[in-house]
Short mmCIF file of C-alpha atoms in Angstrom, two decimals:
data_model
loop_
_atom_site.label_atom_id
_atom_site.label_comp_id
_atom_site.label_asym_id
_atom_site.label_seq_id
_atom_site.Cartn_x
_atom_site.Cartn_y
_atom_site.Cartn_z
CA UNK A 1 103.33 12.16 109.06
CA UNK A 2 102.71 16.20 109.41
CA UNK A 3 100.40 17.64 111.47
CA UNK A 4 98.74 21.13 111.03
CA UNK A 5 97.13 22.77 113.59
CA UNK A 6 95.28 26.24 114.29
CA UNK A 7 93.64 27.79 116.43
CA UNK A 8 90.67 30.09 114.91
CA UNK A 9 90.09 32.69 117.51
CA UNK A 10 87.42 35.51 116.93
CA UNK A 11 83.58 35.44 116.31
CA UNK A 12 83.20 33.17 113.54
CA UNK A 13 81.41 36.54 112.00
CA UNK A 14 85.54 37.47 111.06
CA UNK A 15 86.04 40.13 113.49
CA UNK A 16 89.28 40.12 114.88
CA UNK A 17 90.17 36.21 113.68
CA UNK A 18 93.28 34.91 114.89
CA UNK A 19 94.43 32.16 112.57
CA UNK A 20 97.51 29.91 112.59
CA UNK A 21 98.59 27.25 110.77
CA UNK A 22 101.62 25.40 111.44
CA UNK A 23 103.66 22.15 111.09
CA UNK A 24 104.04 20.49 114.04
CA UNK A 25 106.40 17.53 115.34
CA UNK A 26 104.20 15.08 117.43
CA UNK A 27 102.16 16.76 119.98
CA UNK A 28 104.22 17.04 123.47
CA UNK A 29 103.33 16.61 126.52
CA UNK A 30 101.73 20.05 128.10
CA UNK A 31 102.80 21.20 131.61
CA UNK A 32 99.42 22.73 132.61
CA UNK A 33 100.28 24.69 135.63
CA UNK A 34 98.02 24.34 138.71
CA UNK A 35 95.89 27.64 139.46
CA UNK A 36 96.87 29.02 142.75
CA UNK A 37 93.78 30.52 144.57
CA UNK A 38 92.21 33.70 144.14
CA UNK A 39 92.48 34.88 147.62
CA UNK A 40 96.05 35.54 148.98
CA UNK A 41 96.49 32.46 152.01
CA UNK A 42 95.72 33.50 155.22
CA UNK A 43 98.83 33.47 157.41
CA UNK A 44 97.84 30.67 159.07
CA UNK A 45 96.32 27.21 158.45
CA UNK A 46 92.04 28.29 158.00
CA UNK A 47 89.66 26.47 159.28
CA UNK A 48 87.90 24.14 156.40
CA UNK A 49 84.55 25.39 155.73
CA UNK A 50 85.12 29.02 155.33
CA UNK A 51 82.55 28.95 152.04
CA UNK A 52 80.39 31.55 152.15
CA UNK A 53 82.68 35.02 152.21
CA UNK A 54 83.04 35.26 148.63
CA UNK A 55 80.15 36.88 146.50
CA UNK A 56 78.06 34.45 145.00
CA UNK A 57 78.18 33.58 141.54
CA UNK A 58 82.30 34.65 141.66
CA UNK A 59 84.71 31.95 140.07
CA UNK A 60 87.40 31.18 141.75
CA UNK A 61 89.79 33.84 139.02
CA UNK A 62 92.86 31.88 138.64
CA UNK A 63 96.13 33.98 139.12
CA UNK A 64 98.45 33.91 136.29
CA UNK A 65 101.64 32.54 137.98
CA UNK A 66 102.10 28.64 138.22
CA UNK A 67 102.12 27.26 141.52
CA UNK A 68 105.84 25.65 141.40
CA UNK A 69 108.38 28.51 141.89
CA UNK A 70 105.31 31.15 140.50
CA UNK A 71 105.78 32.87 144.03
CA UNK A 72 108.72 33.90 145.01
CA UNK A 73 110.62 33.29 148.28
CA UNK A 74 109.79 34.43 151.36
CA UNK A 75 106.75 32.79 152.59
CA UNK A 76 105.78 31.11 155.23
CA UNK A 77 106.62 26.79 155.39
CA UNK A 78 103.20 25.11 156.19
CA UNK A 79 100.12 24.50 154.95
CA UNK A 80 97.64 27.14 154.11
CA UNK A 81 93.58 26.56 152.84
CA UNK A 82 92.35 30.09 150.33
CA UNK A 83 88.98 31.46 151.26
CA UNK A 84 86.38 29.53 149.27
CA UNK A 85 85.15 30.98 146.76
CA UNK A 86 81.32 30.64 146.19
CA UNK A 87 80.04 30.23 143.04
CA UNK A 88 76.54 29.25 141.21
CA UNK A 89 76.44 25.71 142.11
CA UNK A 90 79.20 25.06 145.05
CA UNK A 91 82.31 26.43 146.69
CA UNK A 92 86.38 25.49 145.24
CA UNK A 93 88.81 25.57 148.13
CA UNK A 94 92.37 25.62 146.89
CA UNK A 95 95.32 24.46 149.72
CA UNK A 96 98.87 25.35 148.92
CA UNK A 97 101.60 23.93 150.08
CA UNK A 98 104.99 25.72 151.34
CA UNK A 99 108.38 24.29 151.68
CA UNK A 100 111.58 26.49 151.85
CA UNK A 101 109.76 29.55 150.92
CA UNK A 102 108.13 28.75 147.50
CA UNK A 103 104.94 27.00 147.02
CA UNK A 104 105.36 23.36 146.19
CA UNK A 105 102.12 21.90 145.70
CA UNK A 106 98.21 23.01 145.29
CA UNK A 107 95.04 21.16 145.70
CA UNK A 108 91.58 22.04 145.41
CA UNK A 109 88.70 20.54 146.96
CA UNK A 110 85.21 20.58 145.14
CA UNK A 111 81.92 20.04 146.58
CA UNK A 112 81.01 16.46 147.62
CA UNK A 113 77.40 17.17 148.60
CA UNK A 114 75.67 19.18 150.83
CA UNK A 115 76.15 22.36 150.22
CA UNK A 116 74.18 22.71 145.99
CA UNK A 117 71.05 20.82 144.63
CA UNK A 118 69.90 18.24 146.72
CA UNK A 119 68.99 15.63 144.43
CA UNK A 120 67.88 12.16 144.87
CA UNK A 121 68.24 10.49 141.59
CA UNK A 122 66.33 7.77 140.25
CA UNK A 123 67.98 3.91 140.65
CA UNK A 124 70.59 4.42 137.60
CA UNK A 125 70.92 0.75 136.76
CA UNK A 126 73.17 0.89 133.54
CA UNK A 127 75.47 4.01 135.01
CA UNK A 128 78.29 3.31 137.21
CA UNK A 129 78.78 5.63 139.99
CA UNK A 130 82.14 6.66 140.56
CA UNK A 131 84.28 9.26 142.39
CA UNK A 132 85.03 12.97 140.85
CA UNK A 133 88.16 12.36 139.27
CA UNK A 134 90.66 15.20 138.28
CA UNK A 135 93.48 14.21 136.09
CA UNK A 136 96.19 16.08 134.80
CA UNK A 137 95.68 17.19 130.98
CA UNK A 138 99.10 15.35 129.73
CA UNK A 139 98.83 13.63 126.76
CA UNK A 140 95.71 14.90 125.41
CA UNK A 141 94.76 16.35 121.92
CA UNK A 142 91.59 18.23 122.95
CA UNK A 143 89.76 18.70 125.97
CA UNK A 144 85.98 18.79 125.56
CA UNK A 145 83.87 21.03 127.85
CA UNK A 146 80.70 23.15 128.15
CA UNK A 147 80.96 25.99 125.45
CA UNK A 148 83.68 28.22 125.26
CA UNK A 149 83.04 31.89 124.32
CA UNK A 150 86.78 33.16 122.85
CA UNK A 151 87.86 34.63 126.31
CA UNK A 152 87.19 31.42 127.96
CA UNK A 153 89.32 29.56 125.70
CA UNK A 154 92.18 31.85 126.26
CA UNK A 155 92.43 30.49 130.02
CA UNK A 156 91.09 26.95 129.04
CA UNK A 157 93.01 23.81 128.38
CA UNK A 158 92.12 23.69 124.82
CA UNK A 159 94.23 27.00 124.22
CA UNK A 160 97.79 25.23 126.08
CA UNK A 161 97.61 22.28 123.94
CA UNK A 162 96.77 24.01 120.99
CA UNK A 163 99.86 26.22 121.68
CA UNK A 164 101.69 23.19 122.48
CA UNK A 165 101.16 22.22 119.30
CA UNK A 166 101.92 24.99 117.04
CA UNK B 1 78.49 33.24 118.15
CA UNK B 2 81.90 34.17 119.46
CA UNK B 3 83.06 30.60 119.88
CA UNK B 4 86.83 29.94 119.59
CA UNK B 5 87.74 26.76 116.71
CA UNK B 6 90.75 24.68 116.69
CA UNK B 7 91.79 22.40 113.61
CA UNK B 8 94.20 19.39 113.74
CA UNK B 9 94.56 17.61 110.47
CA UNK B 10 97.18 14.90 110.12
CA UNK B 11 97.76 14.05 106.54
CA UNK B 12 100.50 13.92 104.76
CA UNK B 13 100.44 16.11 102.23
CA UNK B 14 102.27 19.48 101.63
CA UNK B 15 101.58 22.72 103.51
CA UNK B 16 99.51 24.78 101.01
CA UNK B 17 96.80 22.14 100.33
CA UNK B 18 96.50 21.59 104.40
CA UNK B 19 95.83 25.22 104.70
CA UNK B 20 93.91 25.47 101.67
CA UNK B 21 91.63 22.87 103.33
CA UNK B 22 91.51 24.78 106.49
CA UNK B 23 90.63 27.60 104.86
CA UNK B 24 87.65 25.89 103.55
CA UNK B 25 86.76 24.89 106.58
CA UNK B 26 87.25 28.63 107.68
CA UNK B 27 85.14 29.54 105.09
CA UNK B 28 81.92 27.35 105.49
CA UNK B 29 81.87 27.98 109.30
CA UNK B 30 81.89 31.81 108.22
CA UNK B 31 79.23 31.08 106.10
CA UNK B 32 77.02 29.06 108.51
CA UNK B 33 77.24 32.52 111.46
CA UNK B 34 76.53 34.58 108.80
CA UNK B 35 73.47 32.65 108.18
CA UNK B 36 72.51 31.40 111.84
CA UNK B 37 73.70 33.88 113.91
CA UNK B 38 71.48 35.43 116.58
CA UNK B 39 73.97 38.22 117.10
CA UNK B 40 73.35 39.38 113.84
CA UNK B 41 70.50 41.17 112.98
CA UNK B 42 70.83 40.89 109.16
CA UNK B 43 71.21 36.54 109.77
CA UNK B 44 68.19 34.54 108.32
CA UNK B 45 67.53 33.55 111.62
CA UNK B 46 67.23 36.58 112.70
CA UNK B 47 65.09 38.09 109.94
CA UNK B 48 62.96 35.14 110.50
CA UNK B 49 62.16 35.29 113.92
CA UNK B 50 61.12 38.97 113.17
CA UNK B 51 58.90 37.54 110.51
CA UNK B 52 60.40 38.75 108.16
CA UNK B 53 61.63 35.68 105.97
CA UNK B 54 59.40 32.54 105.74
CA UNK B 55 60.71 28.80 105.75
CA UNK B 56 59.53 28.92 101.64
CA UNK B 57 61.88 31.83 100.84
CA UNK B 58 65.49 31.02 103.45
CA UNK B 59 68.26 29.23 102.65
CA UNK B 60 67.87 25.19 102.11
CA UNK B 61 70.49 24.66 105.08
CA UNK B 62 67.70 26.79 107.11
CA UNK B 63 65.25 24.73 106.06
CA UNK B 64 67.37 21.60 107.32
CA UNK B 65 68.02 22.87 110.25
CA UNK B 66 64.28 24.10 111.36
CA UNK B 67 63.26 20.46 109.99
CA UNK B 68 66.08 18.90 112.66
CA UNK B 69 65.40 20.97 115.38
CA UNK B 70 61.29 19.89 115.08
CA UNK B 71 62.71 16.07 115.24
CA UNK B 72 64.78 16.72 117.97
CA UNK B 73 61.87 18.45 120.04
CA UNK B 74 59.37 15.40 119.63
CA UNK B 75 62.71 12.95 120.33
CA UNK B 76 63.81 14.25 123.45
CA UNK B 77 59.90 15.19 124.60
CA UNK B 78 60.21 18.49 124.10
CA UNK B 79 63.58 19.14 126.31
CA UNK B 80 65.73 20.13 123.21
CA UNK B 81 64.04 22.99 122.18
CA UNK B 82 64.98 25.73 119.60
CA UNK B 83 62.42 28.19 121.07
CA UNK B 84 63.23 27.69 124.87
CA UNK B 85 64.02 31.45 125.23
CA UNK B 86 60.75 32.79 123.74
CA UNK B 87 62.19 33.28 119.91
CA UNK B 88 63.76 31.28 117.48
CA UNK B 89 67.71 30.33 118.65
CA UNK B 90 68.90 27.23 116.92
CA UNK B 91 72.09 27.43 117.80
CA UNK B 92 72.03 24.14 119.87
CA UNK B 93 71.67 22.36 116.98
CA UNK B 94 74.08 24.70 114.81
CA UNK B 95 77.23 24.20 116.44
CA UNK B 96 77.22 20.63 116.19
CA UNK B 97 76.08 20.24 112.81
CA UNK B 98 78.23 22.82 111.09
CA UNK B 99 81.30 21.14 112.28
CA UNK B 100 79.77 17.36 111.60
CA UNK B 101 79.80 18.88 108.15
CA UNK B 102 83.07 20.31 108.02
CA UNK B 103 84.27 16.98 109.47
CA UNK B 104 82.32 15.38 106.70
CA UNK B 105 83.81 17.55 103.60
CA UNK B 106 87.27 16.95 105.27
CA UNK B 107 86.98 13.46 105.05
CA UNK B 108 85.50 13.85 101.17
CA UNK B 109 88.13 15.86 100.52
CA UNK B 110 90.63 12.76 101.15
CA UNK B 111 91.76 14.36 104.76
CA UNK B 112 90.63 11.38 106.67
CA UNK B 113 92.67 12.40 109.95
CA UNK B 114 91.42 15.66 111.32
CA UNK B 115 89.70 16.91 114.40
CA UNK B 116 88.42 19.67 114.81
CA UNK B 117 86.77 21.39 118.11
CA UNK B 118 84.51 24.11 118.71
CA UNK B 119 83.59 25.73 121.77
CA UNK B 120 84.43 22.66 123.75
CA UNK B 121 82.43 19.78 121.27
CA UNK B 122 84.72 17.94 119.48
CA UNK B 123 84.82 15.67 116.22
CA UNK B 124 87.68 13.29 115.34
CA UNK B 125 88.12 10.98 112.91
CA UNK B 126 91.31 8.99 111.04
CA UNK B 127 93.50 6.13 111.25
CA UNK B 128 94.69 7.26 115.05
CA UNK B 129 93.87 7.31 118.39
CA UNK B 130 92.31 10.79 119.74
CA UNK B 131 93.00 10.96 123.64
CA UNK B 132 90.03 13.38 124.54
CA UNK B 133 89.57 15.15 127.82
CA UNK B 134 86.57 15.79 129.56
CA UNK B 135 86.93 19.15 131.35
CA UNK B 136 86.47 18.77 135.40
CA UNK B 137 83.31 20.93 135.77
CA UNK B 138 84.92 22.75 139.18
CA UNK B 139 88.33 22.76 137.98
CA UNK B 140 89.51 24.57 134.58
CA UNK B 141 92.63 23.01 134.70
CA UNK B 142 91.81 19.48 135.37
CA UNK B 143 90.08 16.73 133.22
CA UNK B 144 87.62 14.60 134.74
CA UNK B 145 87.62 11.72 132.26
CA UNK B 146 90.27 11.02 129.29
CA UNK B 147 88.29 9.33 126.34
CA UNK B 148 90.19 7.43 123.35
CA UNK B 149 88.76 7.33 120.30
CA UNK B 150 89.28 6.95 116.47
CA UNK B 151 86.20 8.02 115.02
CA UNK B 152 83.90 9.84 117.22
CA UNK B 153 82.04 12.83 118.38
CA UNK B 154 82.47 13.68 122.08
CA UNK B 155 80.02 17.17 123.25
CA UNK B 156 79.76 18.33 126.58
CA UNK B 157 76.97 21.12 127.50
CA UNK B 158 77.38 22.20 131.22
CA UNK B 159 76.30 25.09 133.65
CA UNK B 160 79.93 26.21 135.01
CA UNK B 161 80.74 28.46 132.12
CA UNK B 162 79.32 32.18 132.68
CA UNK B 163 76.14 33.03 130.25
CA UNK B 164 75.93 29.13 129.03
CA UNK B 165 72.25 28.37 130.86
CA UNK B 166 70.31 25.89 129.39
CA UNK B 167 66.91 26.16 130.84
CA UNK B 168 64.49 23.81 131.69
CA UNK B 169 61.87 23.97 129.34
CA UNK B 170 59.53 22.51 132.24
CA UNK B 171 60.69 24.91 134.98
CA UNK B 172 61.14 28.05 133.19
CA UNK B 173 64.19 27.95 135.20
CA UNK B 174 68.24 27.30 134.58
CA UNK B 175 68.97 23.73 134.73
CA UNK B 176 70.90 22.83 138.33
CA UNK B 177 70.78 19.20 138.79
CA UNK B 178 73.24 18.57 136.31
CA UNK B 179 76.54 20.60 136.35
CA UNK B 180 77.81 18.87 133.39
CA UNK B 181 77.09 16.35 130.77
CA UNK B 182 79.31 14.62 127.69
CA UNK B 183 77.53 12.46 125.56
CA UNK B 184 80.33 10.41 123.18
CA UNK B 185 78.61 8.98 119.86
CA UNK B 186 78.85 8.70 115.77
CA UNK B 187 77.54 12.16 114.84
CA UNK B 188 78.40 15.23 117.19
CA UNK B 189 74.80 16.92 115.51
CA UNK B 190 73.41 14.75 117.83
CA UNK B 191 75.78 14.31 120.46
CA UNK B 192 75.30 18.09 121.11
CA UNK B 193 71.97 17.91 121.24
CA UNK B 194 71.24 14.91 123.24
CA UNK B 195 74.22 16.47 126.26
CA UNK B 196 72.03 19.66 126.11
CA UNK B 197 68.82 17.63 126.63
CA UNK B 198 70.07 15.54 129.19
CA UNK B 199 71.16 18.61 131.01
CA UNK B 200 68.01 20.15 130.61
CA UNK B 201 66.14 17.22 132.37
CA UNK B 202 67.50 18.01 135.79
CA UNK B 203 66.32 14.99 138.00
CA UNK B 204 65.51 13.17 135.01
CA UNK B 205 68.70 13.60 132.89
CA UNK B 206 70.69 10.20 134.07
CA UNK B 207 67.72 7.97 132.88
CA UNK B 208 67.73 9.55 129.49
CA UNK B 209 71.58 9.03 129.47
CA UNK B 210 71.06 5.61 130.67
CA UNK B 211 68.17 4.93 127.36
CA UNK B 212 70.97 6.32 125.15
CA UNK B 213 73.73 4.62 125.49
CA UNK B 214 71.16 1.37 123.45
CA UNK B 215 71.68 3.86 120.52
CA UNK B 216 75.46 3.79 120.80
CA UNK B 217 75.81 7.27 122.64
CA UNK B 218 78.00 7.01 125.23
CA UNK B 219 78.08 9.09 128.53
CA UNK B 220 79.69 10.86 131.34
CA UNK B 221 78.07 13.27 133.67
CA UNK B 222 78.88 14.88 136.76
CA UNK B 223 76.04 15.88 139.39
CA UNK B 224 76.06 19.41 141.27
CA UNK B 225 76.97 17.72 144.45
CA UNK B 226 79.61 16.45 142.53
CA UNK B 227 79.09 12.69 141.91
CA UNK B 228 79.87 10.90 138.81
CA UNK B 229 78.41 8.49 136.64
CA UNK B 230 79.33 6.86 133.45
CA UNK B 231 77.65 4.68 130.41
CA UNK B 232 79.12 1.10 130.33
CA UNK B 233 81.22 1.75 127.21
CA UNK B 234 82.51 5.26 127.68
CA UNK B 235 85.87 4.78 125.51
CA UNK B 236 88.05 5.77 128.82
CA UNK B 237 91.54 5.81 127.25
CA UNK B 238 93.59 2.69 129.30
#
């Protein structure tokens, strides 16, 4: 079987259109590196809660480097929560982990009510109501999402698996 | 409409027909901005929300599309609508259809396995299994759900990406209730439409989902105080 994939990056007006097309053995799994937070840790273990320092509206930027071995050594073993940052509709909290100098694990925490839209929705009776899950993107051929403008999808998902892909 | 496009097509056939038939592809979704775009001033859509071009003289894709958006309006009571911002912007209804219809000429062309994705709504069709992720709306990294499917159209409208508000035809105001919505179905046309109506609804968005899902459109949606909820038969990959 061959594959072909490509990417078409641009406006679809032409300007600037990236466009690849290449044969590709079957797709491989994608190491999607966890974000590390915005905000450098503080230097010692933050109280939860700390939501409302960052300007509204401002997504949590990601940095570029991936959270295992991304920073170097030197820093401090423990556990350390980033400043939440605020945005439209709740605050992201990302908690890093630090073993032997180098970061070794990162978790964020989302909202889980409270703090957006109150909302009491009707009696859903053919919806099941589950926990938030957030899943690794391994093994996937697309990831579907709210629209992506071109300089979204050079940070998204969609852009490591196509590149994991060819 | 600045939206980034990515093409999969599995078929076994040699390299210069595959990229002649993305070129096609490449070609017709050219063709479609140059026609809908509201970014350009010189698109039919543009000229005739100035006035300047009536629905007897534009294109008969135009026409089409006008005469879908109308159906849509009455359908989802006036939530889907292609005048929400005070002029004519059907690109709610463009997205979703131009690439149903690339999907479509793919699959005429004898290229039965393909996807393709743009701007986060996806189409996919073959002899395989898809895995599909659903983007976590706080987390770009993460996926909320993962989706399998063989033949399918899986669109997501949500109100975590920058300058993406759908407003609330109702309120006047951006839609909060929601933070994000994927509808999984037959035709993506529609799929796009009905995940940007349910957002639209607010408070009344999960009852809509729930009346779907009796016309085989699936769903997933994630509240902004981040609960979930999910259709019955949501293809959730095992």
């Amino acid at each position: 079987m061959r594959r072909s994939t490509a990417a078409v990056l641009g406006t679809l007006a032409g300007v600037g259109m990236i466009f690849g097309v290449r044969m590709a053995a079957p797709t491989q799994v994608v190491p999607v590196a966890e974000d590390a937070p915005a905000e450098a840790p503080a230097d010692a273990p933050a109280e939860p809660d700390q939501g409302d320092e960052a300007a509204p509206d401002e997504e949590p930027a990601p940095d570029e480097e991936p959270a295992d071995g991304g920073a170097g050594g030197g820093l401090t073993d423990g556990e350390f929560r980033g400043t939440g940052s605020k945005y439209a509709y709740g605050t992201i909290q990302v908690t890093i982990t630090v073993k032997d100098g180098k970061v070794s694990a990162a978790d964020a925490t989302y909202p889980t009510g409270g703090d957006s839209a109150t909302i009491n929705p009707p009696a859903i009776e053919a919806l099941n109501e589950s926990a938030l899950n957030a899943e690794s993107a391994d093994d996937l051929d697309a990831v579907s999402g709210a629209t992506l403008t071109t300089g979204a999808y050079r940070k998204s998902l969609q852009a490591a698996l196509d590149k994991a892909q060819g | 409409m600045g939206t980034a496009v990515s093409i999969e097509l599995a078929a076994d056939r040699p390299d210069d027909e595959l990229r002649s038939l993305i070129a096609d592809v490449c070609g017709w979704l050219h063709e479609v901005d140059a026609r809908f775009s509201t970014y350009r001033e010189d698109s039919e859509v543009s000229r005739m929300g100035r006035g300047e071009l009536t629905s007897t003289d534009c294109h008969p894709d135009l026409r089409h599309v006008l005469g879908a958006c109308a159906d849509l309006w009455r359908a989802t009571d006036g939530y889907f609508d292609a005048y929400a911002g005070g002029v004519l912007d059907p690109s709610g209804y463009v997205k979703g259809w131009a690439v149903e219809e690339a999907s479509r000429r793919l699959a005429a062309a004898g290229c039965h396995t393909h996807y393709i994705g743009a701007g986060g709504d996806i189409r996919a069709r073959g002899d395989r299994v898809w895995r599909i992720g659903v983007r976590h709306p706080w987390d770009e990294t993460k996926v909320a759900w993962k989706l399998a499917v063989t033949d399918a159209a899986v669109a997501t409208s949500g109100t975590y990406e920058r300058g993406g508000h759908v407003i609330n035809p109702r309120t006047g105001k951006p839609a909060h209730v929601l933070r994000s919505v994927t509808v999984v179905g037959p035709d993506l046309t529609l799929a796009d439409a009905y995940a940007t109506a349910a957002l639209a609804m607010d408070g009344e968005g999960l009852r809509y989902l729930e009346k779907l899902a009796t016309d085989g459109y699936e769903s997933a949606a994630v509240t902004s105080d981040g609960r979930a909820f999910t259709s019955a038969g949501l293809p959730v990959a095992s």
